[in-house]
Amino acid sequence: MKILMVCLGNICRSPLAHGILAHIVKREGLVWEIDSAGTGDWHVGQAPDRRSIAVAQHHGIDISKQRAQHFTPILFQRYDRILVMDQQNYKDVLSLASNEEDKNKVALFIPNDMVPDPYYDNNLFLPVFQLIENRCKELISELQEQ
Ligand code: 4NP
């Protein structure tokens, strides 16, 4: 299973989703490939936001070595699932799909809901971590059943 997590900047939410899912997958002994990308390119090559690094570190997960990449259409070919953090990410990623197969890979990370962007609010990093962690646990079970 190859999963790509996508948000806007690829420095706050998707690096957490990437790091948390990779952590659980490794603990469960699964051989899945997890990565992340941003629909915007402003932060390409940068490490995650220091607040995301800190909240993950606090929970025993090191995301400091991740580097931001821009979401480009080639990534449709590399991943089985492209999980997006909010409805705008969903529109932006779908606009780059060139066929039904690409489109079918894209889904909201939390069905019918969004992961709020914590970039402008320091107090959101912990609840966002918890939201993503809970969804990652569900996701592992859902994907293993398929
Ligand atoms: P992310 O958060 O999409 O969760 O990585 C953001 C990071 C940076 C910006 C916006 C959102 N920005 O405007 O630079």
JSON list of C-alpha atoms and ligand atoms in Angstrom, two decimals:
[
{"chain": "A", "resi": 1, "resn": "MET", "atom": "CA", "xyz": [0.00, 0.00, 0.00]},
{"chain": "A", "resi": 2, "resn": "LYS", "atom": "CA", "xyz": [1.37, 3.38, -1.01]},
{"chain": "A", "resi": 3, "resn": "ILE", "atom": "CA", "xyz": [-0.25, 6.40, 0.61]},
{"chain": "A", "resi": 4, "resn": "LEU", "atom": "CA", "xyz": [0.38, 10.09, 0.01]},
{"chain": "A", "resi": 5, "resn": "MET", "atom": "CA", "xyz": [-0.87, 12.68, 2.53]},
{"chain": "A", "resi": 6, "resn": "VAL", "atom": "CA", "xyz": [-1.59, 16.12, 1.06]},
{"chain": "A", "resi": 7, "resn": "CYS", "atom": "CA", "xyz": [-2.23, 19.57, 2.54]},
{"chain": "A", "resi": 8, "resn": "LEU", "atom": "CA", "xyz": [-1.55, 23.14, 1.40]},
{"chain": "A", "resi": 9, "resn": "GLY", "atom": "CA", "xyz": [1.98, 23.89, 2.59]},
{"chain": "A", "resi": 10, "resn": "ASN", "atom": "CA", "xyz": [3.25, 20.36, 3.41]},
{"chain": "A", "resi": 11, "resn": "ILE", "atom": "CA", "xyz": [4.73, 21.74, 6.63]},
{"chain": "A", "resi": 12, "resn": "CYS", "atom": "CA", "xyz": [1.96, 21.41, 9.27]},
{"chain": "A", "resi": 13, "resn": "ARG", "atom": "CA", "xyz": [-0.81, 18.83, 8.73]},
{"chain": "A", "resi": 14, "resn": "SER", "atom": "CA", "xyz": [0.39, 16.38, 6.08]},
{"chain": "A", "resi": 15, "resn": "PRO", "atom": "CA", "xyz": [3.83, 15.90, 7.69]},
{"chain": "A", "resi": 16, "resn": "LEU", "atom": "CA", "xyz": [2.00, 14.92, 10.89]},
{"chain": "A", "resi": 17, "resn": "ALA", "atom": "CA", "xyz": [-0.28, 12.51, 9.01]},
{"chain": "A", "resi": 18, "resn": "HIS", "atom": "CA", "xyz": [2.77, 11.09, 7.20]},
{"chain": "A", "resi": 19, "resn": "GLY", "atom": "CA", "xyz": [4.81, 10.72, 10.40]},
{"chain": "A", "resi": 20, "resn": "ILE", "atom": "CA", "xyz": [2.02, 9.30, 12.55]},
{"chain": "A", "resi": 21, "resn": "LEU", "atom": "CA", "xyz": [0.84, 6.77, 9.95]},
{"chain": "A", "resi": 22, "resn": "ALA", "atom": "CA", "xyz": [4.43, 5.68, 9.19]},
{"chain": "A", "resi": 23, "resn": "HIS", "atom": "CA", "xyz": [5.02, 5.24, 12.94]},
{"chain": "A", "resi": 24, "resn": "ILE", "atom": "CA", "xyz": [1.95, 3.02, 13.43]},
{"chain": "A", "resi": 25, "resn": "VAL", "atom": "CA", "xyz": [2.60, 1.07, 10.23]},
{"chain": "A", "resi": 26, "resn": "LYS", "atom": "CA", "xyz": [6.15, 0.30, 11.36]},
{"chain": "A", "resi": 27, "resn": "ARG", "atom": "CA", "xyz": [4.96, -0.74, 14.81]},
{"chain": "A", "resi": 28, "resn": "GLU", "atom": "CA", "xyz": [2.43, -3.11, 13.21]},
{"chain": "A", "resi": 29, "resn": "GLY", "atom": "CA", "xyz": [5.12, -4.62, 11.00]},
{"chain": "A", "resi": 30, "resn": "LEU", "atom": "CA", "xyz": [3.40, -3.56, 7.77]},
{"chain": "A", "resi": 31, "resn": "VAL", "atom": "CA", "xyz": [5.48, -2.72, 4.71]},
{"chain": "A", "resi": 32, "resn": "TRP", "atom": "CA", "xyz": [3.65, 0.32, 3.41]},
{"chain": "A", "resi": 33, "resn": "GLU", "atom": "CA", "xyz": [5.09, 3.38, 1.73]},
{"chain": "A", "resi": 34, "resn": "ILE", "atom": "CA", "xyz": [3.92, 6.69, 3.18]},
{"chain": "A", "resi": 35, "resn": "ASP", "atom": "CA", "xyz": [4.87, 10.19, 2.03]},
{"chain": "A", "resi": 36, "resn": "SER", "atom": "CA", "xyz": [3.37, 13.69, 1.90]},
{"chain": "A", "resi": 37, "resn": "ALA", "atom": "CA", "xyz": [3.14, 16.71, -0.41]},
{"chain": "A", "resi": 38, "resn": "GLY", "atom": "CA", "xyz": [1.63, 20.20, -0.60]},
{"chain": "A", "resi": 39, "resn": "THR", "atom": "CA", "xyz": [-0.62, 21.74, -3.24]},
{"chain": "A", "resi": 40, "resn": "GLY", "atom": "CA", "xyz": [1.40, 24.96, -2.78]},
{"chain": "A", "resi": 41, "resn": "ASP", "atom": "CA", "xyz": [5.12, 25.17, -3.51]},
{"chain": "A", "resi": 42, "resn": "TRP", "atom": "CA", "xyz": [6.23, 27.91, -1.08]},
{"chain": "A", "resi": 43, "resn": "HIS", "atom": "CA", "xyz": [7.90, 25.57, 1.39]},
{"chain": "A", "resi": 44, "resn": "VAL", "atom": "CA", "xyz": [9.51, 23.02, -0.96]},
{"chain": "A", "resi": 45, "resn": "GLY", "atom": "CA", "xyz": [12.69, 21.57, 0.55]},
{"chain": "A", "resi": 46, "resn": "GLN", "atom": "CA", "xyz": [11.88, 22.83, 4.05]},
{"chain": "A", "resi": 47, "resn": "ALA", "atom": "CA", "xyz": [11.54, 20.77, 7.21]},
{"chain": "A", "resi": 48, "resn": "PRO", "atom": "CA", "xyz": [8.09, 20.68, 8.82]},
{"chain": "A", "resi": 49, "resn": "ASP", "atom": "CA", "xyz": [6.90, 23.66, 10.90]},
{"chain": "A", "resi": 50, "resn": "ARG", "atom": "CA", "xyz": [8.71, 23.63, 14.28]},
{"chain": "A", "resi": 51, "resn": "ARG", "atom": "CA", "xyz": [5.32, 23.38, 16.07]},
{"chain": "A", "resi": 52, "resn": "SER", "atom": "CA", "xyz": [4.46, 20.17, 14.17]},
{"chain": "A", "resi": 53, "resn": "ILE", "atom": "CA", "xyz": [7.94, 18.80, 14.90]},
{"chain": "A", "resi": 54, "resn": "ALA", "atom": "CA", "xyz": [7.47, 19.63, 18.61]},
{"chain": "A", "resi": 55, "resn": "VAL", "atom": "CA", "xyz": [4.02, 18.08, 19.04]},
{"chain": "A", "resi": 56, "resn": "ALA", "atom": "CA", "xyz": [5.13, 14.92, 17.23]},
{"chain": "A", "resi": 57, "resn": "GLN", "atom": "CA", "xyz": [8.35, 14.75, 19.29]},
{"chain": "A", "resi": 58, "resn": "HIS", "atom": "CA", "xyz": [6.28, 15.05, 22.44]},
{"chain": "A", "resi": 59, "resn": "HIS", "atom": "CA", "xyz": [4.46, 11.86, 21.34]},
{"chain": "A", "resi": 60, "resn": "GLY", "atom": "CA", "xyz": [7.68, 10.02, 20.49]},
{"chain": "A", "resi": 61, "resn": "ILE", "atom": "CA", "xyz": [7.56, 10.57, 16.72]},
{"chain": "A", "resi": 62, "resn": "ASP", "atom": "CA", "xyz": [10.42, 12.25, 14.83]},
{"chain": "A", "resi": 63, "resn": "ILE", "atom": "CA", "xyz": [9.24, 14.12, 11.73]},
{"chain": "A", "resi": 64, "resn": "SER", "atom": "CA", "xyz": [12.19, 16.54, 11.62]},
{"chain": "A", "resi": 65, "resn": "LYS", "atom": "CA", "xyz": [13.90, 14.81, 8.69]},
{"chain": "A", "resi": 66, "resn": "GLN", "atom": "CA", "xyz": [10.94, 15.16, 6.32]},
{"chain": "A", "resi": 67, "resn": "ARG", "atom": "CA", "xyz": [11.27, 17.73, 3.54]},
{"chain": "A", "resi": 68, "resn": "ALA", "atom": "CA", "xyz": [8.35, 19.46, 1.83]},
{"chain": "A", "resi": 69, "resn": "GLN", "atom": "CA", "xyz": [7.54, 18.58, -1.78]},
{"chain": "A", "resi": 70, "resn": "HIS", "atom": "CA", "xyz": [5.06, 20.06, -4.21]},
{"chain": "A", "resi": 71, "resn": "PHE", "atom": "CA", "xyz": [2.13, 17.92, -5.38]},
{"chain": "A", "resi": 72, "resn": "THR", "atom": "CA", "xyz": [2.53, 17.30, -9.12]},
{"chain": "A", "resi": 73, "resn": "PRO", "atom": "CA", "xyz": [0.52, 14.98, -11.41]},
{"chain": "A", "resi": 74, "resn": "ILE", "atom": "CA", "xyz": [3.33, 12.38, -11.56]},
{"chain": "A", "resi": 75, "resn": "LEU", "atom": "CA", "xyz": [2.44, 11.52, -7.96]},
{"chain": "A", "resi": 76, "resn": "PHE", "atom": "CA", "xyz": [-0.88, 10.00, -9.11]},
{"chain": "A", "resi": 77, "resn": "GLN", "atom": "CA", "xyz": [1.15, 7.20, -10.66]},
{"chain": "A", "resi": 78, "resn": "ARG", "atom": "CA", "xyz": [3.27, 6.56, -7.58]},
{"chain": "A", "resi": 79, "resn": "TYR", "atom": "CA", "xyz": [0.52, 6.17, -4.95]},
{"chain": "A", "resi": 80, "resn": "ASP", "atom": "CA", "xyz": [-2.54, 3.97, -4.40]},
{"chain": "A", "resi": 81, "resn": "ARG", "atom": "CA", "xyz": [-4.27, 6.51, -2.13]},
{"chain": "A", "resi": 82, "resn": "ILE", "atom": "CA", "xyz": [-3.98, 10.28, -2.03]},
{"chain": "A", "resi": 83, "resn": "LEU", "atom": "CA", "xyz": [-5.52, 11.51, 1.21]},
{"chain": "A", "resi": 84, "resn": "VAL", "atom": "CA", "xyz": [-6.18, 15.24, 1.49]},
{"chain": "A", "resi": 85, "resn": "MET", "atom": "CA", "xyz": [-6.67, 17.31, 4.63]},
{"chain": "A", "resi": 86, "resn": "ASP", "atom": "CA", "xyz": [-9.47, 19.66, 3.51]},
{"chain": "A", "resi": 87, "resn": "GLN", "atom": "CA", "xyz": [-11.97, 20.42, 0.75]},
{"chain": "A", "resi": 88, "resn": "GLN", "atom": "CA", "xyz": [-9.71, 22.99, -0.95]},
{"chain": "A", "resi": 89, "resn": "ASN", "atom": "CA", "xyz": [-6.89, 20.42, -1.13]},
{"chain": "A", "resi": 90, "resn": "TYR", "atom": "CA", "xyz": [-9.45, 18.02, -2.60]},
{"chain": "A", "resi": 91, "resn": "LYS", "atom": "CA", "xyz": [-10.41, 20.46, -5.37]},
{"chain": "A", "resi": 92, "resn": "ASP", "atom": "CA", "xyz": [-6.79, 21.36, -6.09]},
{"chain": "A", "resi": 93, "resn": "VAL", "atom": "CA", "xyz": [-5.62, 17.75, -6.34]},
{"chain": "A", "resi": 94, "resn": "LEU", "atom": "CA", "xyz": [-8.63, 16.66, -8.42]},
{"chain": "A", "resi": 95, "resn": "SER", "atom": "CA", "xyz": [-8.00, 19.51, -10.86]},
{"chain": "A", "resi": 96, "resn": "LEU", "atom": "CA", "xyz": [-4.66, 17.85, -11.69]},
{"chain": "A", "resi": 97, "resn": "ALA", "atom": "CA", "xyz": [-6.14, 14.37, -12.29]},
{"chain": "A", "resi": 98, "resn": "SER", "atom": "CA", "xyz": [-6.13, 13.30, -15.92]},
{"chain": "A", "resi": 99, "resn": "ASN", "atom": "CA", "xyz": [-8.41, 10.24, -15.76]},
{"chain": "A", "resi": 100, "resn": "GLU", "atom": "CA", "xyz": [-10.90, 8.35, -13.61]},
{"chain": "A", "resi": 101, "resn": "GLU", "atom": "CA", "xyz": [-8.21, 6.12, -12.14]},
{"chain": "A", "resi": 102, "resn": "ASP", "atom": "CA", "xyz": [-6.36, 9.18, -10.80]},
{"chain": "A", "resi": 103, "resn": "LYS", "atom": "CA", "xyz": [-9.60, 10.68, -9.46]},
{"chain": "A", "resi": 104, "resn": "ASN", "atom": "CA", "xyz": [-10.56, 7.48, -7.66]},
{"chain": "A", "resi": 105, "resn": "LYS", "atom": "CA", "xyz": [-7.33, 7.57, -5.67]},
{"chain": "A", "resi": 106, "resn": "VAL", "atom": "CA", "xyz": [-8.21, 10.89, -4.04]},
{"chain": "A", "resi": 107, "resn": "ALA", "atom": "CA", "xyz": [-10.21, 11.07, -0.81]},
{"chain": "A", "resi": 108, "resn": "LEU", "atom": "CA", "xyz": [-10.58, 13.25, 2.25]},
{"chain": "A", "resi": 109, "resn": "PHE", "atom": "CA", "xyz": [-8.30, 11.93, 5.02]},
{"chain": "A", "resi": 110, "resn": "ILE", "atom": "CA", "xyz": [-11.32, 12.22, 7.36]},
{"chain": "A", "resi": 111, "resn": "PRO", "atom": "CA", "xyz": [-14.48, 11.27, 5.42]},
{"chain": "A", "resi": 112, "resn": "ASN", "atom": "CA", "xyz": [-16.94, 14.21, 5.18]},
{"chain": "A", "resi": 113, "resn": "ASP", "atom": "CA", "xyz": [-14.74, 16.33, 7.41]},
{"chain": "A", "resi": 114, "resn": "MET", "atom": "CA", "xyz": [-11.54, 18.34, 7.39]},
{"chain": "A", "resi": 115, "resn": "VAL", "atom": "CA", "xyz": [-8.35, 18.71, 9.40]},
{"chain": "A", "resi": 116, "resn": "PRO", "atom": "CA", "xyz": [-8.23, 22.40, 10.41]},
{"chain": "A", "resi": 117, "resn": "ASP", "atom": "CA", "xyz": [-5.15, 24.33, 9.34]},
{"chain": "A", "resi": 118, "resn": "PRO", "atom": "CA", "xyz": [-3.16, 25.15, 12.50]},
{"chain": "A", "resi": 119, "resn": "TYR", "atom": "CA", "xyz": [-0.66, 27.46, 10.74]},
{"chain": "A", "resi": 120, "resn": "TYR", "atom": "CA", "xyz": [-2.06, 30.68, 12.25]},
{"chain": "A", "resi": 121, "resn": "ASP", "atom": "CA", "xyz": [-3.03, 29.26, 15.65]},
{"chain": "A", "resi": 122, "resn": "ASN", "atom": "CA", "xyz": [-0.45, 27.72, 17.99]},
{"chain": "A", "resi": 123, "resn": "ASN", "atom": "CA", "xyz": [-3.21, 26.22, 20.11]},
{"chain": "A", "resi": 124, "resn": "LEU", "atom": "CA", "xyz": [-4.44, 24.01, 17.29]},
{"chain": "A", "resi": 125, "resn": "PHE", "atom": "CA", "xyz": [-1.32, 21.85, 16.96]},
{"chain": "A", "resi": 126, "resn": "LEU", "atom": "CA", "xyz": [-2.17, 19.48, 19.82]},
{"chain": "A", "resi": 127, "resn": "PRO", "atom": "CA", "xyz": [-5.85, 18.93, 18.83]},
{"chain": "A", "resi": 128, "resn": "VAL", "atom": "CA", "xyz": [-4.78, 18.52, 15.21]},
{"chain": "A", "resi": 129, "resn": "PHE", "atom": "CA", "xyz": [-2.20, 15.91, 16.27]},
{"chain": "A", "resi": 130, "resn": "GLN", "atom": "CA", "xyz": [-4.88, 14.02, 18.22]},
{"chain": "A", "resi": 131, "resn": "LEU", "atom": "CA", "xyz": [-7.39, 14.22, 15.38]},
{"chain": "A", "resi": 132, "resn": "ILE", "atom": "CA", "xyz": [-4.85, 12.89, 12.90]},
{"chain": "A", "resi": 133, "resn": "GLU", "atom": "CA", "xyz": [-3.62, 10.17, 15.25]},
{"chain": "A", "resi": 134, "resn": "ASN", "atom": "CA", "xyz": [-7.15, 8.88, 15.86]},
{"chain": "A", "resi": 135, "resn": "ARG", "atom": "CA", "xyz": [-7.94, 8.84, 12.16]},
{"chain": "A", "resi": 136, "resn": "CYS", "atom": "CA", "xyz": [-4.65, 7.07, 11.34]},
{"chain": "A", "resi": 137, "resn": "LYS", "atom": "CA", "xyz": [-5.58, 4.22, 13.71]},
{"chain": "A", "resi": 138, "resn": "GLU", "atom": "CA", "xyz": [-8.98, 3.82, 11.99]},
{"chain": "A", "resi": 139, "resn": "LEU", "atom": "CA", "xyz": [-7.39, 4.08, 8.57]},
{"chain": "A", "resi": 140, "resn": "ILE", "atom": "CA", "xyz": [-4.99, 1.23, 9.24]},
{"chain": "A", "resi": 141, "resn": "SER", "atom": "CA", "xyz": [-7.88, -1.08, 10.16]},
{"chain": "A", "resi": 142, "resn": "GLU", "atom": "CA", "xyz": [-9.96, 0.05, 7.18]},
{"chain": "A", "resi": 143, "resn": "LEU", "atom": "CA", "xyz": [-7.17, -0.44, 4.68]},
{"chain": "A", "resi": 144, "resn": "GLN", "atom": "CA", "xyz": [-6.13, -3.80, 6.11]},
{"chain": "A", "resi": 145, "resn": "GLU", "atom": "CA", "xyz": [-9.68, -5.10, 5.67]},
{"chain": "A", "resi": 146, "resn": "GLN", "atom": "CA", "xyz": [-9.62, -4.34, 1.95]},
{"chain": "B", "resi": 1, "resn": "4NP", "atom": "P1", "xyz": [-0.31, 23.10, 6.05]},
{"chain": "B", "resi": 1, "resn": "4NP", "atom": "O1", "xyz": [-0.36, 24.56, 6.71]},
{"chain": "B", "resi": 1, "resn": "4NP", "atom": "O2", "xyz": [-1.11, 23.20, 4.77]},
{"chain": "B", "resi": 1, "resn": "4NP", "atom": "O3", "xyz": [-0.99, 22.24, 7.08]},
{"chain": "B", "resi": 1, "resn": "4NP", "atom": "O4", "xyz": [1.13, 22.77, 5.83]},
{"chain": "B", "resi": 1, "resn": "4NP", "atom": "C1", "xyz": [0.07, 25.71, 6.04]},
{"chain": "B", "resi": 1, "resn": "4NP", "atom": "C2", "xyz": [1.40, 25.98, 5.94]},
{"chain": "B", "resi": 1, "resn": "4NP", "atom": "C3", "xyz": [1.83, 27.14, 5.30]},
{"chain": "B", "resi": 1, "resn": "4NP", "atom": "C4", "xyz": [0.90, 27.99, 4.76]},
{"chain": "B", "resi": 1, "resn": "4NP", "atom": "C5", "xyz": [-0.44, 27.71, 4.85]},
{"chain": "B", "resi": 1, "resn": "4NP", "atom": "C6", "xyz": [-0.86, 26.56, 5.49]},
{"chain": "B", "resi": 1, "resn": "4NP", "atom": "N1", "xyz": [1.32, 29.19, 4.13]},
{"chain": "B", "resi": 1, "resn": "4NP", "atom": "O5", "xyz": [0.46, 29.98, 3.74]},
{"chain": "B", "resi": 1, "resn": "4NP", "atom": "O6", "xyz": [2.53, 29.38, 3.94]}
]
